[in-house]
PDB file of C-alpha atoms and ligand atoms in Angstrom:
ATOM      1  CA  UNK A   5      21.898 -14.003  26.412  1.00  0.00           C
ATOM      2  CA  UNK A   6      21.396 -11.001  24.300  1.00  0.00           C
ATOM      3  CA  UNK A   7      19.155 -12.694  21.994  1.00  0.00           C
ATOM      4  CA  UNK A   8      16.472 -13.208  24.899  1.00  0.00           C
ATOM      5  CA  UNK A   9      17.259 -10.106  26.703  1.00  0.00           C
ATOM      6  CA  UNK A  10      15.880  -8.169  23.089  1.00  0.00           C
ATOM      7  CA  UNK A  11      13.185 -11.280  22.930  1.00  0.00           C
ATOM      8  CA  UNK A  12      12.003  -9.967  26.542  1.00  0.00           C
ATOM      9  CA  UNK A  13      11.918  -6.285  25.611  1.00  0.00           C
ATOM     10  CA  UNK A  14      10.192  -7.341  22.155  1.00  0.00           C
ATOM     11  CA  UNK A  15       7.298  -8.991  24.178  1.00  0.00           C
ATOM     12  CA  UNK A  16       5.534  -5.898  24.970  1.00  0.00           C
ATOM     13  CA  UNK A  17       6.823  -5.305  28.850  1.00  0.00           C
ATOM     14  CA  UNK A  18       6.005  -1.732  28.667  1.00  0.00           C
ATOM     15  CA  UNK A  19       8.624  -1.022  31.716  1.00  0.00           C
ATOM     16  CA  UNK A  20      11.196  -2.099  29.124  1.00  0.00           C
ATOM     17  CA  UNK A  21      10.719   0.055  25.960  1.00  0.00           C
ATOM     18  CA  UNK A  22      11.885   3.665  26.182  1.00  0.00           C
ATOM     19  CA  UNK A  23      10.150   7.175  26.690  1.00  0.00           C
ATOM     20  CA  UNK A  24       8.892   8.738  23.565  1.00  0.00           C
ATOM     21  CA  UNK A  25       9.857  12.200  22.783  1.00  0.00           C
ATOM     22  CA  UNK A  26       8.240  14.819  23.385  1.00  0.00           C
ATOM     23  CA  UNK A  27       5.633  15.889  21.000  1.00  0.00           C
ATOM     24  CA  UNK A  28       5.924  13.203  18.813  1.00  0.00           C
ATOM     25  CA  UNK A  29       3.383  12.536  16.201  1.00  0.00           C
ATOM     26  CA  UNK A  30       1.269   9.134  15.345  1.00  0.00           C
ATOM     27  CA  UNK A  31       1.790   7.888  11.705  1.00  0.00           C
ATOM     28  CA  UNK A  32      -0.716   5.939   9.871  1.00  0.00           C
ATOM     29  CA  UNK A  33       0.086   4.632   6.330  1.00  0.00           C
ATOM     30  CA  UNK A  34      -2.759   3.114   4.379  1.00  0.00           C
ATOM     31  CA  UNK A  35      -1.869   1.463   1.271  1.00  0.00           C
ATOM     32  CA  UNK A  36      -4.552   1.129  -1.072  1.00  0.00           C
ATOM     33  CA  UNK A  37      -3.263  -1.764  -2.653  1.00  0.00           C
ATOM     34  CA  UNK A  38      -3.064  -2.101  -6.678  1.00  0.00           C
ATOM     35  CA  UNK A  39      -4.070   1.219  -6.623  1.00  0.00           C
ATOM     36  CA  UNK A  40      -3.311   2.857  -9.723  1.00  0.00           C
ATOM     37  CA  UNK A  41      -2.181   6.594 -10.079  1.00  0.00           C
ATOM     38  CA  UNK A  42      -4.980   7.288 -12.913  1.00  0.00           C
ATOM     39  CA  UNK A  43      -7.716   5.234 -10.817  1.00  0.00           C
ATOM     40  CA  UNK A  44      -7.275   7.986  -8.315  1.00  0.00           C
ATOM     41  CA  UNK A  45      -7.183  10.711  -9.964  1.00  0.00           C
ATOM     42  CA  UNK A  46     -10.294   9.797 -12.041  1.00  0.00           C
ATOM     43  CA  UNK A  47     -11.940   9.382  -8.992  1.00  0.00           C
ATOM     44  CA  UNK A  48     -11.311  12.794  -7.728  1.00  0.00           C
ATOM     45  CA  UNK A  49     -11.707  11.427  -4.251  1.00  0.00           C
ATOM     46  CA  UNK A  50     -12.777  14.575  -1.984  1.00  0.00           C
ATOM     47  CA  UNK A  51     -11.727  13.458   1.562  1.00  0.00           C
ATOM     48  CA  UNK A  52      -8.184  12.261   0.533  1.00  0.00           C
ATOM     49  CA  UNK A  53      -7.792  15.492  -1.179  1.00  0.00           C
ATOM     50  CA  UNK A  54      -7.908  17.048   2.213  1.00  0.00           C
ATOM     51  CA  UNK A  55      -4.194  15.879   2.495  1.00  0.00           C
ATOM     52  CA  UNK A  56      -2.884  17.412  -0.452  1.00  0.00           C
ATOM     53  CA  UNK A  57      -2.613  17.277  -3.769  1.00  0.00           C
ATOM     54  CA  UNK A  58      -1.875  13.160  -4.593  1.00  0.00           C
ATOM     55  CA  UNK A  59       0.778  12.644  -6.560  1.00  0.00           C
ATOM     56  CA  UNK A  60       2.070  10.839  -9.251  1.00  0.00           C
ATOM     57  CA  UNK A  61       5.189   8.347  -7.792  1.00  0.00           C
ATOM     58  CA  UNK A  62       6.892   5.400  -8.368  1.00  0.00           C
ATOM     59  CA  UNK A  63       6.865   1.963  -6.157  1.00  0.00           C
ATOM     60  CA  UNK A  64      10.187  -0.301  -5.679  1.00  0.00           C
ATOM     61  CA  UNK A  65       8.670  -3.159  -6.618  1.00  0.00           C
ATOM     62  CA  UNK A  66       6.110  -4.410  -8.762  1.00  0.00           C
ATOM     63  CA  UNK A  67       3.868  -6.644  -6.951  1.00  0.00           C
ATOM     64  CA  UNK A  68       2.296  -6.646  -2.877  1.00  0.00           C
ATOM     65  CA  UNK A  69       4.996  -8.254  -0.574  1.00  0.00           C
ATOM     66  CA  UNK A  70       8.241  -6.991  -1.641  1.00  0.00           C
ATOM     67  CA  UNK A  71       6.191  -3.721  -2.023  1.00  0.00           C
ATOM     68  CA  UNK A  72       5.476  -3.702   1.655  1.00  0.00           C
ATOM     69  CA  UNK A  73       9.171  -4.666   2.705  1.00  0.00           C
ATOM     70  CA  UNK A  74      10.331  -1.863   1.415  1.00  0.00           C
ATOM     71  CA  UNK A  75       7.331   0.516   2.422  1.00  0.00           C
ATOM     72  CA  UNK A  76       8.154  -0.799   6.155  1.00  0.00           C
ATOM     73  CA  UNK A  77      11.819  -0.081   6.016  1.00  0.00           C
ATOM     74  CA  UNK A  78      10.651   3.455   5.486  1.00  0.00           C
ATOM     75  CA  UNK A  79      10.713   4.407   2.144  1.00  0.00           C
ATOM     76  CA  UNK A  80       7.532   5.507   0.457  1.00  0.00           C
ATOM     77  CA  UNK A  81       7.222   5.407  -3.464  1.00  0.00           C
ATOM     78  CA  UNK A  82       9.792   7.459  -5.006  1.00  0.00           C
ATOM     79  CA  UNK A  83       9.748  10.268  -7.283  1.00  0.00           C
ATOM     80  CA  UNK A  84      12.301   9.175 -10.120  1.00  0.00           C
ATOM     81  CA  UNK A  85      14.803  12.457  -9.563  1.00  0.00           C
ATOM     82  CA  UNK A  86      16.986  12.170 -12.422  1.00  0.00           C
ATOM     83  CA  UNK A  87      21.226  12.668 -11.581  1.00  0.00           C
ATOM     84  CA  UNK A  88      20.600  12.136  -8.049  1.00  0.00           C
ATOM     85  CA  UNK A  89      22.177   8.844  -6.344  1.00  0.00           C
ATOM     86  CA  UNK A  90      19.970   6.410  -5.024  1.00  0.00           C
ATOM     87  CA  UNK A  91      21.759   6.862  -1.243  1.00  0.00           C
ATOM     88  CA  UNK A  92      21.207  10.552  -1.566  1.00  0.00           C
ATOM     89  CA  UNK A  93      17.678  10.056  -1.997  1.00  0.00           C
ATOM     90  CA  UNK A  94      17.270   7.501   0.481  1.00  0.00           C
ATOM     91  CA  UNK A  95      19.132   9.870   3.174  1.00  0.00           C
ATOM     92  CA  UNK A  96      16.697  12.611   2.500  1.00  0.00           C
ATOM     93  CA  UNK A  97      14.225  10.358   2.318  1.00  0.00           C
ATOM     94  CA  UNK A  98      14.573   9.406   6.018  1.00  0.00           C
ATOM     95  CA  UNK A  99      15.249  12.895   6.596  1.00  0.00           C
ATOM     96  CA  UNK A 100      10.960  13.678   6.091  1.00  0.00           C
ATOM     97  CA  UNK A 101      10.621  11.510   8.907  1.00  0.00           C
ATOM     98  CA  UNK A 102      11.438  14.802  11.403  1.00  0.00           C
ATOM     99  CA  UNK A 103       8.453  16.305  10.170  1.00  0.00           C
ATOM    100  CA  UNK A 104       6.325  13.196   9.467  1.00  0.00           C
ATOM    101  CA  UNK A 105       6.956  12.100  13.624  1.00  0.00           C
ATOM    102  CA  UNK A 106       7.604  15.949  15.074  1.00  0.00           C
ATOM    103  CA  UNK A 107      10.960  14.260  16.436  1.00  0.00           C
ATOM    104  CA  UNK A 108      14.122  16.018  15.726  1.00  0.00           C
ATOM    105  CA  UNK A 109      17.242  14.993  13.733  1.00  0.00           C
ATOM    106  CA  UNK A 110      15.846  12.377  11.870  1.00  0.00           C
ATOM    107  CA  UNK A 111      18.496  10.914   9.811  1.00  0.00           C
ATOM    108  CA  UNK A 112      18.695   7.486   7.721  1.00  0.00           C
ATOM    109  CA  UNK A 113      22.089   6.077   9.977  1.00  0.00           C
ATOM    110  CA  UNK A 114      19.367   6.041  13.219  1.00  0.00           C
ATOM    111  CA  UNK A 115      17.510   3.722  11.725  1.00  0.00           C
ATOM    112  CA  UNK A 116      20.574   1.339  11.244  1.00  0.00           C
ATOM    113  CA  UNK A 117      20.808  -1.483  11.749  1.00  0.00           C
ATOM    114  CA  UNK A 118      17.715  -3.525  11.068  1.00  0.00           C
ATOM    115  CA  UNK A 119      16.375  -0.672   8.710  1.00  0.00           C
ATOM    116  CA  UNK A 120      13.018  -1.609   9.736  1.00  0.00           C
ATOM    117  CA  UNK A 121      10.564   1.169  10.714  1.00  0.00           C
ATOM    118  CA  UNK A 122       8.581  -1.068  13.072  1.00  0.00           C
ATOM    119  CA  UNK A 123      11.644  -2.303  14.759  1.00  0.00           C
ATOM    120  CA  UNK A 124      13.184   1.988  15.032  1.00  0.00           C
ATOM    121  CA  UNK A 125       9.413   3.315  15.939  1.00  0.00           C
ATOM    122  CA  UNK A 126       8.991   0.561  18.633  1.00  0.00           C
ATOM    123  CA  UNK A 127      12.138   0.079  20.067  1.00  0.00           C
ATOM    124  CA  UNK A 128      14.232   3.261  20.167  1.00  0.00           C
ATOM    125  CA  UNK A 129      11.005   5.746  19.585  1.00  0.00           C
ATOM    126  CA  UNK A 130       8.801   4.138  22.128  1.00  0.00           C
ATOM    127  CA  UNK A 131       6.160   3.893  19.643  1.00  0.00           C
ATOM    128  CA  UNK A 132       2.996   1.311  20.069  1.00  0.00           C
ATOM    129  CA  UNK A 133       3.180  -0.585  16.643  1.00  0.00           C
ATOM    130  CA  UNK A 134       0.393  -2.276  14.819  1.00  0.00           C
ATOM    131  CA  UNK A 135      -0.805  -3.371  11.627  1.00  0.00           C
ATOM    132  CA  UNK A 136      -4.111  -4.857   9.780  1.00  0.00           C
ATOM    133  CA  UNK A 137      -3.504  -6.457   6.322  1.00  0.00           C
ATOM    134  CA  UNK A 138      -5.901  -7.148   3.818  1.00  0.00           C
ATOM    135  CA  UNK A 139      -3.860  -9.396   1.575  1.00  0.00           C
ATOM    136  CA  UNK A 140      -3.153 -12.874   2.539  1.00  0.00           C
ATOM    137  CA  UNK A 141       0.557 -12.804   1.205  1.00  0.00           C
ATOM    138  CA  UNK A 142       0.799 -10.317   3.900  1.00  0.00           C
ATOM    139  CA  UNK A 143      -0.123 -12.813   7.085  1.00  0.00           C
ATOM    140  CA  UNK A 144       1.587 -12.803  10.288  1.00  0.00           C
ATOM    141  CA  UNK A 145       3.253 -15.395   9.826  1.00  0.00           C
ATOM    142  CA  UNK A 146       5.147 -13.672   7.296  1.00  0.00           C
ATOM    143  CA  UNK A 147       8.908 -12.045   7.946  1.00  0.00           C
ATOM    144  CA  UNK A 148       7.025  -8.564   7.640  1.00  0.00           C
ATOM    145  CA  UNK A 149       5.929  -8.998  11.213  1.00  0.00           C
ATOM    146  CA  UNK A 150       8.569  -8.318  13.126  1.00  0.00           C
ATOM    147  CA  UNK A 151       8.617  -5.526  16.204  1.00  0.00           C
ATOM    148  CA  UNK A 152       4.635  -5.428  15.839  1.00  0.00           C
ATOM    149  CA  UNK A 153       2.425  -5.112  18.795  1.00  0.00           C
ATOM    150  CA  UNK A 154      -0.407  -6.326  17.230  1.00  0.00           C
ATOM    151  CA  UNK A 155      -0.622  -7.354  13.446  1.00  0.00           C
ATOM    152  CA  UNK A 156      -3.775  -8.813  12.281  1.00  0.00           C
ATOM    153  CA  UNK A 157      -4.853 -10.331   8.857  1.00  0.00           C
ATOM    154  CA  UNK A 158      -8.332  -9.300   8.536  1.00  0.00           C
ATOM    155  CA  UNK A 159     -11.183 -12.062   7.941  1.00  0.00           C
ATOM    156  CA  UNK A 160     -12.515 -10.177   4.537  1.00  0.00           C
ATOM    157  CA  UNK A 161      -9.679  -8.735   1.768  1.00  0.00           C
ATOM    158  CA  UNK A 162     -11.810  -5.967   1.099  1.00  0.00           C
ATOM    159  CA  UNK A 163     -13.165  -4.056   4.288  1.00  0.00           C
ATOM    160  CA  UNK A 164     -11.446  -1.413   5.566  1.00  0.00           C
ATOM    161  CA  UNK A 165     -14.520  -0.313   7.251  1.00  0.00           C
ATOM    162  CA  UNK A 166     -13.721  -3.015   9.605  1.00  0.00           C
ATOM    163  CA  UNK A 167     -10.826  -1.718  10.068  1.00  0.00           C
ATOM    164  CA  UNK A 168     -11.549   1.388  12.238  1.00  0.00           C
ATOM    165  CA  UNK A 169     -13.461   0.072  15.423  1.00  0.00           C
ATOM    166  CA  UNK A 170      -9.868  -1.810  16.060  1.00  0.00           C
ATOM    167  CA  UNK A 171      -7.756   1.040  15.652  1.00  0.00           C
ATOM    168  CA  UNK A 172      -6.780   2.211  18.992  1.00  0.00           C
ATOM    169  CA  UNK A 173      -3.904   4.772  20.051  1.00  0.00           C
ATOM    170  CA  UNK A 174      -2.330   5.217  23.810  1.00  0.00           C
ATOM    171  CA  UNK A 175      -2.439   8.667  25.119  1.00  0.00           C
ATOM    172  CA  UNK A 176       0.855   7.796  26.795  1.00  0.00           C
ATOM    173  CA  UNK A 177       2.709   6.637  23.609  1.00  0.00           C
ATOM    174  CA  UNK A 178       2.289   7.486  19.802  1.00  0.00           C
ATOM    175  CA  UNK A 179       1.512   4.870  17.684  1.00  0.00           C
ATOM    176  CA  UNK A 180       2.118   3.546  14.580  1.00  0.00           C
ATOM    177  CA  UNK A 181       0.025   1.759  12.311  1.00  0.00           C
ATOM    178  CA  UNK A 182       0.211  -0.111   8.858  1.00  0.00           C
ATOM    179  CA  UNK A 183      -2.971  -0.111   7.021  1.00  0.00           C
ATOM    180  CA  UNK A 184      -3.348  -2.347   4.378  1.00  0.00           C
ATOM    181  CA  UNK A 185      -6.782  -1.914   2.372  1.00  0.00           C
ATOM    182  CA  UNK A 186      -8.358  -4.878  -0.389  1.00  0.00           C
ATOM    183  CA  UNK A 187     -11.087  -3.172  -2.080  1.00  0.00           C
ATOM    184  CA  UNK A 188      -8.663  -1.810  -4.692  1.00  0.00           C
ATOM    185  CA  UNK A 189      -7.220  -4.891  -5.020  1.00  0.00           C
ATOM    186  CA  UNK A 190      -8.769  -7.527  -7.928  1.00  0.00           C
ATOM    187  CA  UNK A 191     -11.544  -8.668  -8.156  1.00  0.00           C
ATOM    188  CA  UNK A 192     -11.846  -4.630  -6.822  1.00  0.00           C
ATOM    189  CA  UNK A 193     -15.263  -5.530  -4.880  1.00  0.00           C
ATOM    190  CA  UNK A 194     -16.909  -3.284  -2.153  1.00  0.00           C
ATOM    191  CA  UNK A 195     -17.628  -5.474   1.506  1.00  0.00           C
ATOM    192  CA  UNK A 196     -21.342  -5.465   0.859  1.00  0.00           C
ATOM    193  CA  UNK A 197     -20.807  -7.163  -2.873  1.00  0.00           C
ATOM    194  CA  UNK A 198     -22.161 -10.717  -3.266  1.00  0.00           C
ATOM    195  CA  UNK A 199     -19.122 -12.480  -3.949  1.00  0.00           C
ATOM    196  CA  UNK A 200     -21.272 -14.359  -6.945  1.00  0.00           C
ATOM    197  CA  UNK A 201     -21.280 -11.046  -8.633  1.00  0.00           C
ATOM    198  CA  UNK A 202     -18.039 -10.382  -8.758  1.00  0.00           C
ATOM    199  CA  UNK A 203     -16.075 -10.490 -11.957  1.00  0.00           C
ATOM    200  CA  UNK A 204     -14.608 -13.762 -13.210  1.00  0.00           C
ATOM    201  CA  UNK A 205     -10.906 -14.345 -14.373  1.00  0.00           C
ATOM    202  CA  UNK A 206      -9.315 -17.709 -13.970  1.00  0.00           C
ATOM    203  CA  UNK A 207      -6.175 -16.968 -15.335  1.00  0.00           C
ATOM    204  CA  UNK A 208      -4.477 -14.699 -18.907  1.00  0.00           C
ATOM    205  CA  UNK A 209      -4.739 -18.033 -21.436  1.00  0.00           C
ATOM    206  CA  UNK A 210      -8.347 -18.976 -19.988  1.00  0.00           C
ATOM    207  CA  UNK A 211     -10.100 -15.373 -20.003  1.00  0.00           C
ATOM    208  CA  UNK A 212      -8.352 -13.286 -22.253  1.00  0.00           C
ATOM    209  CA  UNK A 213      -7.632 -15.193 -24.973  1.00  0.00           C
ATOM    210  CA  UNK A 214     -10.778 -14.929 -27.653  1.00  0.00           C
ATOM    211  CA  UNK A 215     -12.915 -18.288 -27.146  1.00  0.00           C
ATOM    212  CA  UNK A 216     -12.523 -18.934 -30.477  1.00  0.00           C
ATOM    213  CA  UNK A 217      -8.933 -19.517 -31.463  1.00  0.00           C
ATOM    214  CA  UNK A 218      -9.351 -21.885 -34.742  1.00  0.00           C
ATOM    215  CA  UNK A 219      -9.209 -20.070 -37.973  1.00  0.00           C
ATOM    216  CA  UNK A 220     -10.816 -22.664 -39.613  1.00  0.00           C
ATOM    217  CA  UNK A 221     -14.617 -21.565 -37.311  1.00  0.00           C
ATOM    218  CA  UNK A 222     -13.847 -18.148 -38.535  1.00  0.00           C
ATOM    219  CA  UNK A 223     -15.696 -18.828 -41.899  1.00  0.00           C
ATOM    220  CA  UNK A 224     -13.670 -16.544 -44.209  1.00  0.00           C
ATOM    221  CA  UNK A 225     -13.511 -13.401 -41.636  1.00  0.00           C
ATOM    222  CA  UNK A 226     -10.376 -11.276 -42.471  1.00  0.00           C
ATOM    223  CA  UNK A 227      -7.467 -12.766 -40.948  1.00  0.00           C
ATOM    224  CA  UNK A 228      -6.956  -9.484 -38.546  1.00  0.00           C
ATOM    225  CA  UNK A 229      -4.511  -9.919 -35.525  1.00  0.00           C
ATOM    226  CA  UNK A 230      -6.230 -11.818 -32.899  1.00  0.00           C
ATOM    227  CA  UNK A 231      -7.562  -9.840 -29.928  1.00  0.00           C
ATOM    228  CA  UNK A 232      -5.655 -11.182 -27.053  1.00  0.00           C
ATOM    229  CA  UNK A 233      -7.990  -9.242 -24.190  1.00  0.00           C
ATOM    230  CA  UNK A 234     -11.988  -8.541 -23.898  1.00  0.00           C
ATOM    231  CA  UNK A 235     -11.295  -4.857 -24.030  1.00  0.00           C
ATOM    232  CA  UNK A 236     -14.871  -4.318 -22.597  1.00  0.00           C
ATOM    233  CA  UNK A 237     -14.275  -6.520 -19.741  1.00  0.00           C
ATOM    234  CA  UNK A 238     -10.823  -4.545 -19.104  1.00  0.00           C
ATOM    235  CA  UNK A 239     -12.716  -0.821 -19.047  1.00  0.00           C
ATOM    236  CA  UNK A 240     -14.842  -2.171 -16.681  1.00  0.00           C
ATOM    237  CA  UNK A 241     -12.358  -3.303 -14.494  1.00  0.00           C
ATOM    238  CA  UNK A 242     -10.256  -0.442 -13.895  1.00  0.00           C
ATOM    239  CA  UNK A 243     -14.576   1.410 -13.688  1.00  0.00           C
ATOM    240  CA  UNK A 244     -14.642  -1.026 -10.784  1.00  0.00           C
ATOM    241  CA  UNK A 245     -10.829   0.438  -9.186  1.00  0.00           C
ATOM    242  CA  UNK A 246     -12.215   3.589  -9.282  1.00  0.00           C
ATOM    243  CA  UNK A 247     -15.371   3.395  -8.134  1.00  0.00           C
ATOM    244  CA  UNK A 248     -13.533   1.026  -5.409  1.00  0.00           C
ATOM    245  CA  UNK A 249     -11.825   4.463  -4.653  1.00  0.00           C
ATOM    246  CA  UNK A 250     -14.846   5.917  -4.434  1.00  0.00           C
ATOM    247  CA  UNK A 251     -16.077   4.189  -1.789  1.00  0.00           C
ATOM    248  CA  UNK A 252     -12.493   3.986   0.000  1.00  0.00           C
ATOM    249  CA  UNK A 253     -12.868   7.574   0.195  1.00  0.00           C
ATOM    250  CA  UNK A 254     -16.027   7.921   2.758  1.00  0.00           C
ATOM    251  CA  UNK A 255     -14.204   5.553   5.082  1.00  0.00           C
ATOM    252  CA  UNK A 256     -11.238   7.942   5.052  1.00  0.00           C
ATOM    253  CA  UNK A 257     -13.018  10.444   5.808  1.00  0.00           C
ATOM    254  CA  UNK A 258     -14.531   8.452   8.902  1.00  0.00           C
ATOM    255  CA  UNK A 259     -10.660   7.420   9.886  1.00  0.00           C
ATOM    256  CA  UNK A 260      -9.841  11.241   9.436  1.00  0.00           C
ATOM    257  CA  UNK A 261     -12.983  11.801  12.476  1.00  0.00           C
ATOM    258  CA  UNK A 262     -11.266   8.769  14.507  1.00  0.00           C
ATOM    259  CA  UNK A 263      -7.728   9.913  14.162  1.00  0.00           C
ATOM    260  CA  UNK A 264      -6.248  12.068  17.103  1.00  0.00           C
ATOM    261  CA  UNK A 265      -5.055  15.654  15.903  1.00  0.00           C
ATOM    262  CA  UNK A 266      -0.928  14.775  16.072  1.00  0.00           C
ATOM    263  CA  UNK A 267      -1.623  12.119  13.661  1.00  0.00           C
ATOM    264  CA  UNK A 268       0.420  12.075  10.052  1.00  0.00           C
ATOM    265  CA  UNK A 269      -1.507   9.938   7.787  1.00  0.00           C
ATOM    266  CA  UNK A 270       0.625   9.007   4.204  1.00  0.00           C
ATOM    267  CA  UNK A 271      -1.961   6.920   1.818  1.00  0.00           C
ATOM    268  CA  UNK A 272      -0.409   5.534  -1.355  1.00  0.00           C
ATOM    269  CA  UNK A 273      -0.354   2.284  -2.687  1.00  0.00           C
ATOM    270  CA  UNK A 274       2.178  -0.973  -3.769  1.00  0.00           C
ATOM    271  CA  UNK A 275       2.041  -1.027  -6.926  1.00  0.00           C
ATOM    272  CA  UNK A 276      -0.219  -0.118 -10.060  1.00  0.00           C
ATOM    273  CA  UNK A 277      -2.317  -2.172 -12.405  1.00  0.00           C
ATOM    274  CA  UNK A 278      -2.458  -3.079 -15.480  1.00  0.00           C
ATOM    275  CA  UNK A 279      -5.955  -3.387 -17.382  1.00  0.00           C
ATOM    276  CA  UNK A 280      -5.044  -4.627 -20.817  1.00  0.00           C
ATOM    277  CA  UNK A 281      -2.014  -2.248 -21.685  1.00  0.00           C
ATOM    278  CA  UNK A 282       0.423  -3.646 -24.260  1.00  0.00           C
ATOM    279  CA  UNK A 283      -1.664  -6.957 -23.093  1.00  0.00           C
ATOM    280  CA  UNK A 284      -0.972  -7.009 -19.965  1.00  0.00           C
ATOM    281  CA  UNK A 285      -3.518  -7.503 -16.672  1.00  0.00           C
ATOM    282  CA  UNK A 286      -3.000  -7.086 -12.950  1.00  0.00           C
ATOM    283  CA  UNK A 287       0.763  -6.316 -11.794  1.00  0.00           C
ATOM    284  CA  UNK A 288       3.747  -9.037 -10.594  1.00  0.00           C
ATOM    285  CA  UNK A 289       5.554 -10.671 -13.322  1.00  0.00           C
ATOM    286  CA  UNK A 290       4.879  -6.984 -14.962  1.00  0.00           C
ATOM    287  CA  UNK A 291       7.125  -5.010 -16.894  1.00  0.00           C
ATOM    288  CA  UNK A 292       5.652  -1.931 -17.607  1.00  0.00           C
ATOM    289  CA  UNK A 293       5.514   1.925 -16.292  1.00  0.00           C
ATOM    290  CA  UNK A 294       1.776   1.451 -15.293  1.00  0.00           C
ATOM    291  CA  UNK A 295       2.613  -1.073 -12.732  1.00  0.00           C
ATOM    292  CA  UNK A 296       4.872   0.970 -11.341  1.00  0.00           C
ATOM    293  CA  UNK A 297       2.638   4.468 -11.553  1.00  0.00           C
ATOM    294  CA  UNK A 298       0.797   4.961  -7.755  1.00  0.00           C
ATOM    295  CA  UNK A 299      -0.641   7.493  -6.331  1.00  0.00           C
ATOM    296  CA  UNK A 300       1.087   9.123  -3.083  1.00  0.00           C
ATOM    297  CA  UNK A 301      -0.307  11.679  -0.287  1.00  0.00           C
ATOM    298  CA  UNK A 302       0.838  12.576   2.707  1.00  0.00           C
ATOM    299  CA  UNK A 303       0.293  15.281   5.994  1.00  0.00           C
ATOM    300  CA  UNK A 304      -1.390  16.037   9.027  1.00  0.00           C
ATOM    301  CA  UNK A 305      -4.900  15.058   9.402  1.00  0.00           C
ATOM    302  CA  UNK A 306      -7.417  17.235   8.049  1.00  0.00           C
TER     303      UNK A 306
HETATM  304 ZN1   ZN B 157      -0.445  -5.393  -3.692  1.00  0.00          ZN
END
């Protein structure tokens, strides 16, 4: 009986979810997925800047949906504090989320038991919840979606343009929002690109692999070790990440316009990218610091 009772109150009766306190702040999080610490700061982008200086953290987990798990039980990329324990850090962690939502006493035990900042926002905050995903691995259907008003995988991966004519708020509730944006996401294309244009890579044996792997063609060329990525094509793929951010940036500055004035916006990113270090491309089955490396900014809008 208790099961449907919370199924009832999860089904959006308004009557049924509680009063939010007073004063409290919207929070949007946009994760510029893939993006890569260096990308951004190469692209010196001038509207995100009005947030603060980015910088330079660490993500849980190395590839998109474990990534967002963790980004939706509340914690953000972390800063790698050396002799501190993980459950201090988490603690204070939650502890930001006083100032991030204006609402007093924040503390990491409130958020027990589901640990899920949809699920706290929505059902003990009185927040409207929502979220638009780029990445397919993200869909609704996925366990991600749970204590979401709305949650939306967007037709194109790489258009968070599209994004802002759908983001409403409720004067009579804050809201919270998930953002999840594709252009800095391989094959790192801008919505007006033809998608014939973009770049091509089937797969790490296929592409980056020299075409010509027999010695024997080689006709007496020094026997140097073989080049295992197109360095070229690599340089201008992490050009096209940052040009992606860019272009990311004049749409945040249009969400900034849209965004009412108790808003907290936080934009960082899942993971990094790799583009050809110690031969590695793209992020997942990655072991490396640059996967890990993303770029993190948070406060009030500008
Ligand atoms: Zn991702």
């Amino acid at each position: 009986m208790r099961l449907i009772c919370a199924r009832m109150q999860s089904g959006g009766e308004p009557s049924a979810r509680p009063q939010p306190p007073q004063g409290a702040r919207n929070l949007v999080v946009v994760v510029l997925d893939s993006l890569r610490f260096d990308s951004w700061v190469e692209a010196r982008p001038a509207a995100l800047a009005q947030l603060g200086p980015v910088q330079r953290r660490w993500s849980y987990a190395t590839w998109t949906a474990p990534s967002h798990y963790n980004l939706l039980m509340g914690l953000m990329p972390h800063t790698s504090p050396p002799e501190v324990y993980a459950s201090e850090y988490y603690k204070e962690d939650f502890r930001r989320y006083g100032e991030r939502l204006g609402v007093e006493g924040m503390e990491f035990k409130k958020v027990l038991p589901s640990i899920f900042l949809p699920t706290y926002l929505r059902n003990t905050l009185g927040y409207r919840t929502g979220a638009m995903v780029s990445m397919p691995v993200l869909n609704p259907y996925t366990v991600l979606n749970r204590d979401f008003d709305s949650y939306e995988l967007m037709p194109a991966h790489n258009d968070m343009a599209a994004m802002l004519p759908k983001l409403a708020f409720d004067a009579a509730r804050p809201g919270f929002w998930l953002l999840n944006v594709g252009e800095t996401h391989y094959p790192y294309a801008l919505p007006d690109e033809d998608p014939s244009q973009w770049p091509r890579i089937s797969g790490v044996h296929g592409v980056f692999k020299t075409l010509d792997d027999d010695p024997a063609d080689r006709d007496g060329a020094p026997t140097e070790p073989e080049e295992f990525f197109d360095r070229a094509k690599m340089r201008e793929l992490h050009g096209r990440q940052i040009e992606a951010v860019t272009y990311i940036d004049g749409v945040i500055g249009r969400l900034f316009d849209q965004l009412p004035s108790n808003t907290w916006v936080i934009v960082t990113s899942d993971h990094g990218e790799l583009f050809g270090e110690d031969r590695y491309f793209g992020h997942g089955p990655v072991m490396h610091e640059k996967v890990l490396e993303v770029p993190y900014v948070e406060g009030l809008v500008p």
